[in-house]
Each structure stands twice: as C-alpha cells, then as structure tokens.
Amino acid sequence: MDYEKTTILLMRAQQGDRLAREELYRRLLPRLERFARGRVPISMRNVTDTQEIVQETMVRSLDRLEGFLPRGEGAFLQYLSKIVVNRIRDIARRGGRQKALGTEEIYESRREPSPVELAVGAEIFEKFQEALATLKDDQREAVFLHVEMGYSGEELAEALERNPEAARKVLFRGLQNVAARMKLEAP
Amino acid sequence: MSETSRSDRYYALFTESREVDWRRLAGDDPECRREIEVLGMLDRIRAAYRATGDGDATRTVAWDGSAPRPAARPDDGPPVPPCVRGYRILGIVGQGGFATIYRAEDEKTGREVALKVLKPGLDLSSDITARFLREARALARLENPNIVRIYHVIDENGKLGLSMELIAGETLEQVLKKAGRLEPRAAARIGADLAAALDVVHEAGFIHRDIKCENVMREKGGRIVLMDFGISRSIDPTTRVTATGVLVGTPVAMAPEQYEFQEADRRTDVYSLGCLLYRLLAGRHAITGDTVGEIRSRVLEADYPPLEELRPDVPADLAAIVKRAMRREPKRRYESARDMRDALRGWLHRECGEGEAPPPRRQPFPTAVVVLLGAILAVLAGILAMLIRQAMGD
C-alpha cells in the first residue's frame, strides 16, 4: 500500500474501511508500545502486560472512532496515549489494592516511578506535562511526537503534514514555550 | 554571539539529537542556564523513552553529566564469560537479549550443564528478581522426562541464573526445516509427550503461555523436551512485533483469549499445543498473516484451512483431536492437557498398537438416565405406598 496520510486513514476507518483500520493499527502500534514502556512503572514492567494494554487500547479505540475528529497523527496518538496512561494508572491502582495498601491516596504516595519519571523526577515530569498542555495544538503535537514518541524531523514533517523546515519551526516554537513556562515555575 | 542566536543553537543541538553534556553547557552559559537545563531535562525524557522502547534496559537514563553510555547489545560480540562459583565455562550455546546460555561443567559432579545467566546490568526491581527466583525454584522441583531439568538456581553477587540439563539435539523448528512435516504417528507421539509435560507444569500451578516449535527439543534418542518456562519472559521486555509491526513469531500460536486480554489458563496451552501439532502435520502454521492485526482477526474468527484439506492422509480422528484443541472457545477444547494426552495416547494405541489404552474417563450420568432413574424411583415409591395402605386397610 502506498503511504497514506494518517488523517486520510482515520477518515476511511471511520467510514468502516477495514484495511484502513488494519493499516492504522500496524502503523501506530510500535510507536504506542514504545511510549507505554516509558510510562509503565518498573514494578509492572512485564512486556506481556504492556503489549496487552497497548493492543487493547488500539483495538478498542479503532472500534470507536465515530466521535473522533481526525485532525492528524499527532492528535490521534495523543488521544491514544492518554488512554494508555489512564489504563496503566488503573492497573497500578488495582495492583495497589491487591497489596492491601488501602486507599488510593496511600497508593499514590507509594507508587513506583516509570522510567521517564526516574529519568527526570516525577515532579519535573508532571511540570513538563502541564507546560505541554498549555501549548497551541500544532506545537503541542510537535513536542509530544518528538520528545515522547521519538519522531525524527522527517517523520514529524510527515505527521504534521508540513515541509521539514516548517515542521522544525513549529517544534522550535513549542520547545521554546515549554522552556519559558518551565523557567517561570523554577524555584 | 547574541543570546538569541546562542539559544537557537541549543535548540538546534536538541532537535538534532546530538549527544550533549547539558550540565557543562549550562555551567558555561549562565545567561541561558535555565533554558539549557530544560533542554537537558527534555533530552533525558527522550532518552528514557528511547532506552525502554528499544528494549534496552542497560542503557543509562540518568543525567550524570555525561552522554548516555552505549549499551551492551547481544550483537556487540561474545559476552565475557561470567565467573559462577562451582562451574567452569566451556563455551556459548546461545544468547538472547537478556540472557546468555553457556555450556559449562559442574565442578563438583563433572556433569556438563547449560548455564543460563542473565546479562549483567539489567535494571531488575526486587519484585522481579524475587519472582524469577521463586518461579525458578518451583520449576526446579518438577520431575518429568519431557521437561528440561533445572539443577540449580544461581543467585550470587547480583548474578541470576539457572543451571539446566544440557540437551543434545535440535528444536522442532529445526526438525521441521529438514523434514517439512511429520508423519501422523511421529507427530502424535510428540503431542502426547508434550501434553504429559504440560499436565505436570499445570498441576504445579504454571501456565507455559509460549508453546511453539522453537521451545521444544528433540534429543538424539528421540526424547522430547519442553524448554523455556517463561521465567525469562517475565523479565524480558523485548517485543514480539518489529518496529514496522511485522510478525516475527509467537502471535500465530496465541490463543483467542490472549488476544482478547482474558486470563490465560491451562486451556490456553492446550490451544497452543493444538497449533504446534497442526504445524507438525501440515508443515505450516494454521494461521498466517503479515501483521499482528491480520493474525488477530484470523485467530478470533478461527479462520484457517482444515488440516484434512492440507494433509488428506492424516486420519480423521487425529485431525479431530487437533481441531478440538484449537477450538475458539476454551470451554469447547480439552479441559486439561491430561485429557489431550489421553486422547493422543488412545489414538496411538488404537491406530498403532502403541502403549496401553488410557484409562476410560469417568463419564457423568447423562441427563436422560438421571430422569429415567428418577421416574422409576417415583413409580416404585408410589407402589410401595399403595401396598402399605392396602396392608394397613387389611
């Protein structure tokens, strides 16, 4: 199949095109798995669990595309990543309950960090997420795709449907704004 | 250089994914220090995703002022033999992403063993280490000629591993590569042995979850040995899907319930054993596809060619055993590996006069018989009551 833009595939999948659905699954699954592995706490690091979480998210999301506005690959991956993060939290909470740690609050205070949280500290990672949320849509998608999904410049241009130079500018602006917001919050 | 152009240069360094010592850079440029620190932080996030996403747990993700260290990868060359007390390393049998298997001599007994040692530097939590040791010790207690024997569990100065029986033979995968497919009798014998091994595994409370030709060895004398009980799988974050989503192996033997994210139980292994038997007999996987998505759809729809179509010389009752093991609904498969073992042994006994016939299964009373017995008892009770009334009237 020739490379077809994710937006087009999303629209086709929404109209019930099974091939488009399969192609989206094939194309985005490895990206989302990579993302999930960065977010799964070390204690839950079992590849089957992570794969299951991601595959389940993809299958269910692709089954319920009606309400989704197909704005682009970045937006769709962000949407999927949120579901994955919620699902990981949900499973971790259930694990916490199984260990009879008691309330969710107690669990939250004891929960183990994910690899990305270990890399920068949970609090700083949270601030990065907050800063990311304040960006304009295209900048947010660019920073998210590059930093969290590992998109190269070329892949970013493809995903943002812009030429490489324009995509790079959007990423630059997004990074500058993240830095500015995080600078403001620095002690 | 102006502050803006310096700042642009830092962003450019970041987007080009160069290895940069951000801490030193921040120290060198106090005016842009905060900006550089944020970029350093984003670089660490990016590196953490990359390290975990590549299945590369040895790669450092800590910002210690130095660039990320290149990770030791399996294809970097032969690993340095570990020094494990009581064993003399003789050579390498094989290596995967997370463990290396050595041929070694047990210095006490002089016996040659396979020494599976987890690679150093794996970032294992105490929970995972404890699980590895717990499962390895439990499996070491299993005794069955068709299960690889674990002699010793190694937990020494941060080194984790197992010493196991060294099997001289080839995997079923290699057997199939040479033979293409197997004769019904040979396949049924292998199936019966594996089902017997699985029964022991299940009774000990384990589910194998990865029954496939690569995990079964045939010794030179013909003994079939089930390998790899998932104790390494529990710590191995390598994926089963390549970066492009192309299938590399196991999904074709995964049961529908695994694709539906339901709990795996002993019938999940029964399904995978059915897939293995199908492959031995047909010389190809029952379910094939280019992507996991495609395979998943076919597994869920049980969309595969009937064995008898591909291999008309397979007796119908043997094909029926395979078909039953591979049924879509777990409750319609053999209830246990033992039931499947008995079915295969029964077939071998009937068709080839091999072994003893398995003991007949205790059949529950059919409903019709229960109803009939109930009716007879009711009639008898009525007659008895009538006779008593008559006797009392007399």
XYZ file of C-alpha atoms in Angstrom:
581
model
C 0.000 0.000 0.000
C 1.366 3.473 -0.801
C 1.967 5.695 2.195
C -1.306 7.302 3.001
C -1.647 10.159 5.455
C -2.906 9.148 8.874
C -5.711 11.718 8.637
C -6.992 10.053 5.475
C -6.689 6.610 7.035
C -8.611 7.826 10.065
C -11.435 9.128 7.890
C -11.529 5.891 5.932
C -11.507 3.862 9.141
C -14.370 5.964 10.481
C -16.363 5.005 7.420
C -15.781 1.350 8.241
C -12.829 0.624 5.943
C -11.241 -2.481 7.467
C -7.981 -2.108 5.530
C -7.530 1.445 6.779
C -8.143 0.239 10.305
C -5.543 -2.506 9.944
C -3.050 -0.059 8.479
C -3.550 2.371 11.361
C -3.046 -0.476 13.794
C 0.109 -1.613 12.046
C 1.496 1.889 11.735
C 0.824 3.234 15.201
C 1.171 0.144 17.404
C 5.002 0.152 17.649
C 5.002 3.883 18.466
C 2.442 3.458 21.180
C 4.203 0.421 22.638
C 7.420 2.391 22.870
C 5.557 5.188 24.617
C 3.859 2.782 27.026
C 7.115 1.157 28.041
C 8.398 4.542 29.111
C 5.318 5.055 31.236
C 4.903 1.667 32.861
C 6.348 1.671 36.382
C 9.388 -0.533 36.821
C 7.496 -2.907 39.100
C 4.912 -3.511 36.376
C 7.494 -3.963 33.667
C 6.261 -7.100 32.102
C 6.205 -6.989 28.343
C 3.025 -9.002 28.033
C 1.177 -6.580 30.253
C 2.447 -3.563 28.331
C 1.666 -5.125 24.974
C -1.765 -6.087 26.198
C -2.502 -2.595 27.449
C -1.470 -1.058 24.142
C -3.150 -3.597 21.905
C -6.351 -3.366 23.901
C -6.272 0.424 23.711
C -5.716 0.358 19.969
C -8.340 -2.245 19.230
C -10.976 -0.549 21.360
C -10.161 2.924 20.093
C -10.257 1.815 16.481
C -13.628 0.251 17.191
C -14.973 3.583 18.452
C -13.764 6.200 16.080
C -17.134 7.845 15.433
C -16.651 10.762 17.799
C -13.034 11.431 16.964
C -12.196 14.496 14.886
C -9.442 13.301 12.536
C -7.105 16.262 12.963
C -3.894 14.333 12.415
C -1.476 11.698 13.519
C -0.189 13.706 16.479
C -3.656 14.405 17.820
C -4.683 10.787 17.413
C -1.540 9.476 19.112
C -2.017 11.942 21.964
C -5.568 10.721 22.337
C -4.401 7.083 22.406
C -1.517 7.859 24.761
C -3.913 9.418 27.269
C -5.989 6.247 27.268
C -2.827 4.161 27.719
C -1.660 6.309 30.640
C -5.077 6.080 32.298
C -5.120 2.342 31.788
C -1.631 1.967 33.310
C -2.718 4.041 36.310
C -5.849 1.963 36.645
C -3.915 -1.303 36.630
C -1.317 0.072 39.055
C -4.115 1.144 41.407
C -5.672 -2.288 41.256
C -2.244 -3.754 42.000
C -2.036 -1.389 44.930
C -5.361 -2.554 46.252
C -4.356 -6.183 45.841
C -1.389 -5.467 48.029
C -3.873 -4.087 50.555
C -2.184 -0.749 50.681
C -5.549 0.769 51.400
C -6.807 3.919 49.819
C -5.823 5.337 46.503
C -4.059 8.214 48.238
C -1.817 5.811 50.110
C -1.156 4.002 46.874
C -0.324 7.223 45.059
C 2.179 8.199 47.703
C 3.911 4.856 47.439
C 3.657 4.197 43.741
C 6.792 3.343 41.859
C 8.052 5.718 39.166
C 8.065 4.965 35.467
C 11.347 5.091 33.515
C 10.655 8.647 32.318
C 9.847 9.751 35.847
C 13.043 8.115 37.037
C 14.982 9.990 34.384
C 13.908 13.486 35.464
C 11.927 13.074 38.677
C 8.148 12.656 38.905
C 7.542 16.277 39.836
C 9.510 17.728 36.937
C 7.884 15.314 34.531
C 4.491 16.455 35.775
C 5.528 20.092 35.174
C 6.593 19.208 31.660
C 3.155 17.665 31.049
C 1.479 20.799 32.398
C 3.625 23.028 30.210
C 2.856 20.839 27.212
C -0.877 21.155 27.838
C -0.709 24.951 27.556
C 0.824 24.957 24.057
C -1.025 25.606 20.817
C -2.251 22.408 19.149
C 0.453 22.142 16.474
C 3.300 22.967 18.865
C 1.991 20.522 21.453
C 1.778 17.774 18.862
C 5.278 18.530 17.587
C 6.888 18.436 21.050
C 4.906 15.367 22.034
C 5.764 13.470 18.844
C 9.447 14.359 19.003
C 10.144 14.026 22.733
C 7.690 11.308 23.763
C 7.124 9.366 20.563
C 10.645 9.653 19.156
C 9.703 11.136 15.761
C 12.639 12.241 13.648
C 12.477 15.524 11.713
C 11.298 13.767 8.588
C 8.659 11.743 10.415
C 7.498 14.868 12.189
C 7.063 16.699 8.892
C 5.050 13.765 7.573
C 2.871 13.613 10.681
C 2.271 17.369 10.817
C 1.706 17.394 7.058
C 4.197 20.226 6.549
C 7.544 20.566 4.860
C 10.553 19.662 7.062
C 11.615 23.256 7.633
C 8.115 24.339 8.676
C 7.789 21.317 10.979
C 11.142 22.156 12.555
C 9.991 25.721 13.210
C 6.827 24.503 14.917
C 8.920 22.169 17.085
C 11.326 25.014 17.922
C 8.498 27.293 18.982
C 6.948 24.529 21.045
C 10.242 23.778 22.805
C 10.842 27.470 23.472
C 7.400 27.796 25.011
C 7.872 24.701 27.162
C 11.206 26.105 28.330
C 9.663 29.512 29.026
C 6.818 28.006 31.064
C 9.120 25.733 32.999
C 11.560 28.572 33.582
C 8.764 30.630 35.084
C 7.988 27.849 37.500
C 11.587 27.305 38.521
C 12.342 27.926 42.198
C 27.227 35.688 19.771
C 23.887 37.186 20.857
C 21.724 35.484 23.461
C 19.032 34.663 20.879
C 21.387 33.023 18.432
C 23.057 31.083 21.258
C 19.676 29.954 22.420
C 18.745 28.892 18.861
C 21.925 26.875 18.692
C 20.931 24.968 21.814
C 17.504 24.160 20.349
C 19.191 23.031 17.173
C 21.524 20.780 19.170
C 18.497 19.326 20.888
C 16.420 18.666 17.774
C 19.391 17.112 16.015
C 19.503 14.613 18.897
C 23.207 15.198 19.367
C 24.874 13.780 22.457
C 25.356 16.890 24.520
C 26.696 17.459 28.011
C 23.873 19.795 29.008
C 25.144 20.271 32.531
C 28.513 21.535 31.340
C 26.810 23.701 28.755
C 24.581 25.229 31.442
C 27.661 25.958 33.540
C 29.383 27.621 30.581
C 26.468 29.903 29.723
C 24.829 31.348 32.854
C 22.535 33.618 30.811
C 20.859 30.697 29.072
C 21.275 28.324 32.004
C 17.571 27.733 32.713
C 16.784 27.170 29.057
C 19.651 24.695 28.725
C 18.522 22.895 31.868
C 15.030 22.462 30.422
C 16.515 21.096 27.197
C 18.693 18.728 29.243
C 15.584 17.574 31.063
C 13.692 17.025 27.781
C 16.710 15.143 26.450
C 16.582 12.802 29.432
C 12.878 12.175 28.872
C 13.539 11.463 25.207
C 16.425 9.126 26.130
C 14.303 7.282 28.689
C 11.635 6.537 26.080
C 14.291 5.504 23.610
C 16.009 3.204 26.101
C 12.823 1.457 27.218
C 11.363 1.442 23.727
C 14.409 -0.273 22.309
C 14.132 -2.928 24.969
C 17.486 -1.730 26.113
C 17.354 -1.823 29.845
C 21.090 -1.486 30.317
C 21.227 1.952 28.796
C 21.693 4.634 31.349
C 18.966 7.231 31.564
C 20.344 9.195 34.489
C 21.621 12.688 33.828
C 25.014 12.310 35.394
C 26.743 14.945 33.367
C 27.935 12.515 30.735
C 26.417 11.491 27.461
C 24.355 8.281 27.501
C 26.636 5.293 27.532
C 26.280 2.968 24.582
C 24.555 -0.174 25.762
C 25.987 -3.660 25.582
C 23.896 -5.341 22.914
C 23.703 -9.010 22.071
C 25.339 -8.452 18.720
C 28.225 -6.477 20.139
C 30.311 -9.641 20.225
C 30.696 -12.564 22.528
C 29.973 -11.684 26.131
C 32.652 -12.057 28.730
C 32.072 -15.441 30.400
C 30.798 -14.935 33.895
C 32.529 -16.366 36.880
C 29.938 -18.556 38.580
C 31.099 -20.410 41.650
C 31.191 -24.172 41.093
C 31.053 -24.049 37.282
C 33.694 -23.975 34.576
C 32.516 -22.251 31.397
C 33.221 -24.310 28.274
C 31.523 -22.289 25.569
C 28.417 -20.399 24.477
C 25.288 -22.314 23.471
C 23.206 -19.290 22.602
C 22.251 -15.820 23.619
C 19.168 -13.694 23.672
C 18.527 -10.119 24.592
C 18.636 -10.736 28.298
C 20.416 -13.961 29.000
C 23.322 -15.942 27.673
C 23.377 -19.730 27.765
C 26.784 -21.307 28.310
C 27.925 -24.867 28.140
C 29.578 -25.394 31.479
C 30.934 -28.107 33.691
C 29.644 -28.576 37.183
C 32.958 -28.836 39.019
C 31.501 -30.944 41.812
C 29.855 -33.636 39.696
C 31.785 -33.244 36.448
C 28.433 -33.100 34.644
C 28.059 -30.826 31.632
C 25.196 -28.408 32.029
C 23.549 -25.493 30.250
C 24.159 -22.415 32.355
C 21.683 -19.645 31.671
C 22.946 -16.395 33.146
C 21.037 -13.124 32.974
C 23.120 -10.370 31.461
C 24.721 -8.017 33.948
C 23.347 -4.527 34.310
C 19.684 -5.437 33.859
C 17.596 -2.986 35.761
C 15.502 -5.504 37.673
C 13.324 -4.456 40.541
C 13.412 -6.502 43.718
C 9.905 -7.774 42.881
C 11.020 -9.124 39.510
C 14.163 -10.692 40.964
C 12.119 -12.336 43.697
C 9.627 -13.647 41.125
C 12.412 -15.027 38.969
C 13.933 -16.878 41.913
C 10.560 -18.109 43.188
C 9.496 -19.470 39.798
C 12.896 -20.980 39.055
C 12.923 -22.818 42.382
C 9.385 -24.097 41.855
C 10.226 -25.327 38.353
C 13.391 -26.983 39.656
C 11.114 -29.272 41.663
C 9.273 -30.548 38.579
C 10.207 -34.041 37.572
C 9.180 -35.314 34.190
C 11.297 -36.772 31.395
C 9.711 -34.329 28.943
C 10.557 -31.205 30.937
C 14.028 -29.733 30.938
C 15.602 -30.426 34.290
C 16.720 -27.443 36.348
C 19.572 -28.443 38.640
C 20.406 -25.301 40.444
C 19.208 -21.714 40.794
C 22.003 -19.143 40.850
C 21.678 -16.043 42.974
C 25.217 -14.938 43.629
C 26.654 -11.440 43.996
C 23.954 -9.917 41.824
C 24.214 -12.713 39.217
C 20.983 -14.527 38.493
C 20.680 -17.698 36.502
C 19.978 -21.382 36.260
C 21.974 -24.485 35.610
C 19.954 -26.857 33.490
C 20.142 -30.130 31.701
C 22.199 -29.780 28.515
C 20.127 -31.275 25.724
C 21.975 -32.702 22.742
C 19.543 -32.446 19.905
C 17.571 -29.997 17.826
C 14.464 -27.923 18.218
C 11.261 -28.965 16.480
C 11.718 -25.858 14.373
C 14.988 -27.314 13.072
C 13.371 -30.720 12.657
C 10.627 -29.163 10.504
C 13.136 -27.217 8.458
C 14.715 -30.503 7.418
C 11.649 -32.728 7.224
C 8.997 -30.255 6.083
C 6.304 -32.093 8.034
C 5.979 -35.201 10.177
C 4.148 -38.492 9.811
C 0.935 -38.690 11.849
C 2.331 -41.270 14.255
C 5.502 -39.246 14.980
C 3.507 -36.052 15.454
C 1.022 -37.770 17.776
C 3.846 -39.166 19.921
C 5.364 -35.699 20.260
C 1.948 -34.252 21.058
C 1.273 -36.899 23.729
C 4.675 -36.311 25.359
C 4.211 -32.558 25.371
C 0.693 -32.842 26.725
C 2.050 -35.057 29.526
C 4.746 -32.480 30.294
C 2.197 -29.676 30.268
C -0.017 -31.594 32.642
C 2.836 -31.660 35.180
C 3.504 -27.948 34.610
C -0.179 -27.103 35.080
C -0.518 -29.240 38.198
C 2.381 -27.244 39.665
C 0.380 -24.085 39.050
C 2.171 -22.726 35.981
C 0.889 -21.840 32.548
C 3.595 -22.029 29.893
C 1.985 -19.436 27.529
C 4.515 -19.936 24.773
C 4.265 -23.452 23.387
C 5.928 -23.416 19.998
C 8.377 -25.465 17.960
C 11.340 -23.302 18.997
C 10.724 -24.167 22.634
C 10.706 -27.939 22.172
C 13.881 -30.002 21.737
C 14.180 -33.490 20.281
C 17.111 -35.330 21.730
C 19.171 -37.620 19.552
C 17.483 -40.641 21.157
C 14.063 -39.193 20.336
C 13.142 -37.833 23.765
C 11.023 -34.712 23.520
C 11.858 -31.951 25.984
C 9.829 -28.851 26.729
C 12.038 -25.813 27.354
C 11.685 -22.200 28.441
C 9.077 -21.823 31.102
C 8.661 -18.131 30.867
C 10.855 -17.297 33.800
C 12.979 -15.332 31.408
C 9.879 -13.991 29.626
C 8.754 -12.400 32.861
C 11.778 -10.111 32.774
C 12.347 -9.783 29.054
C 10.828 -6.619 27.612
C 11.696 -7.391 24.017
C 8.638 -7.167 21.840
C 7.116 -9.722 19.593
C 6.498 -7.165 16.940
C 9.193 -5.475 14.931
C 9.347 -1.734 14.534
C 7.220 -1.966 11.403
C 4.608 -4.133 13.052
C 5.611 -7.211 11.097
C 5.090 -10.533 12.748
C 8.202 -12.286 13.996
C 6.816 -15.407 15.579
C 4.677 -16.229 18.531
C 1.411 -14.414 17.718
C 0.472 -17.281 15.379
C 0.301 -19.630 18.353
C -1.525 -17.264 20.683
C -4.984 -18.340 21.757
C -8.046 -16.179 21.084
C -8.411 -15.387 24.776
C -4.883 -13.971 24.823
C -5.862 -11.624 22.016
C -8.986 -10.698 23.940
C -6.969 -9.887 27.044
C -8.609 -12.559 29.132
C -6.845 -14.597 31.748
C -4.778 -17.445 30.303
C -5.395 -20.838 31.847
C -4.382 -24.421 31.088
C -6.692 -24.479 28.058
C -4.612 -21.648 26.585
C -1.641 -24.010 26.489
C -3.917 -26.721 25.058
C -4.743 -24.359 22.182
C -1.068 -23.610 21.514
C -0.258 -27.311 21.614
C -3.018 -27.821 19.032
C -1.331 -25.166 16.865
C 2.009 -26.929 17.263
C 0.507 -30.297 16.248
C -1.215 -28.676 13.273
C 2.143 -27.288 12.197
C 3.951 -30.612 12.614
C 1.322 -32.338 10.494
C 0.634 -29.667 7.885
C 4.179 -28.310 7.674
C 2.850 -24.768 8.064
C 1.212 -22.588 10.672
C -2.556 -22.877 10.852
C -2.874 -19.117 10.974
C -0.665 -16.821 8.998
C -0.658 -13.132 8.212
C 1.605 -10.195 7.569
C 0.600 -8.140 10.555
C -0.431 -8.851 14.104
C -3.785 -7.240 13.310
C -4.394 -9.650 10.457
C -3.377 -12.654 12.533
C -5.501 -11.481 15.407
C -8.604 -11.288 13.173
C -7.963 -14.784 11.849
C -7.357 -16.243 15.302
C -10.565 -14.685 16.587
C -12.537 -15.969 13.599
C -10.791 -19.391 13.689
C -10.042 -18.668 10.053
C -7.619 -21.381 8.971
C -7.750 -24.244 6.482
C -8.931 -27.589 7.861
C -5.978 -29.901 8.463
C -7.534 -32.653 6.370
C -7.587 -30.306 3.372
C -3.831 -29.730 3.557
C -2.996 -33.243 4.587
C -5.644 -35.767 3.471
C -3.588 -38.709 4.731
C -3.924 -37.596 8.360
C -6.506 -39.929 9.939
C -9.763 -38.132 10.655
C -9.727 -38.943 14.369
C -6.228 -37.479 14.785
C -7.291 -34.350 12.866
C -10.319 -34.181 15.185
C -8.030 -34.134 18.251
C -6.105 -31.185 16.790
C -9.329 -29.427 15.861
C -10.754 -29.826 19.336
C -7.569 -28.463 20.938
C -7.775 -25.412 18.666
C -11.405 -24.528 19.234
C -12.173 -20.854 19.539
C -13.990 -21.170 22.873
C -11.781 -22.524 25.701
C -14.704 -24.483 27.187
C -15.041 -26.445 23.941
C -11.396 -27.543 23.996
C -9.914 -30.337 26.077
C -10.471 -29.393 29.671
C -6.841 -30.158 30.501
C -3.556 -31.202 28.960
C -4.123 -34.570 30.606
C -7.345 -35.083 28.609
C -5.477 -34.222 25.430
C -2.634 -36.561 26.374
C -5.180 -39.379 26.904
C -6.834 -38.646 23.570
C -3.487 -38.799 21.757
C -2.367 -41.917 23.626
C -5.731 -43.520 22.871
C -5.255 -42.773 19.174
C -1.702 -44.186 19.203
C -2.973 -47.316 20.951
C -5.864 -47.844 18.530
C -4.042 -46.949 15.341
C -0.528 -48.139 16.016
C -0.909 -50.601 18.888
C 1.437 -48.444 20.947
C 1.382 -48.292 24.724
C -1.581 -49.093 26.878
C -5.016 -47.740 26.302
C -5.555 -44.763 28.600
C -7.990 -45.407 31.446
C -11.587 -44.742 30.432
C -12.767 -41.356 31.564
C -15.413 -41.221 34.224
C -18.460 -40.045 32.359
C -21.065 -38.123 34.279
C -24.542 -39.671 34.118
C -26.350 -38.434 31.057
C -29.407 -36.355 31.921
C -31.756 -38.840 30.276
C -30.516 -41.646 32.534
C -30.968 -39.491 35.634
C -34.540 -38.604 34.581
C -35.349 -42.256 33.878
C -33.973 -43.413 37.236
C -35.952 -40.682 38.977
C -39.130 -41.794 37.249
C -38.543 -45.457 38.188
C -37.919 -44.488 41.814
C -41.110 -42.398 41.877
C -43.168 -45.289 40.487
C -41.636 -47.710 42.993
C -42.321 -45.300 45.839
C -45.957 -44.998 44.661
C -46.373 -48.779 44.516
C -44.805 -49.135 47.952
C -47.109 -46.502 49.400
C -50.118 -48.253 47.853
C -49.046 -51.621 49.257
C -48.565 -50.116 52.725
C -52.029 -48.506 52.581
C -53.528 -51.818 51.454
C -51.767 -53.734 54.237
C -52.936 -51.232 56.853
C -56.518 -51.402 55.445
C -56.426 -55.197 55.740
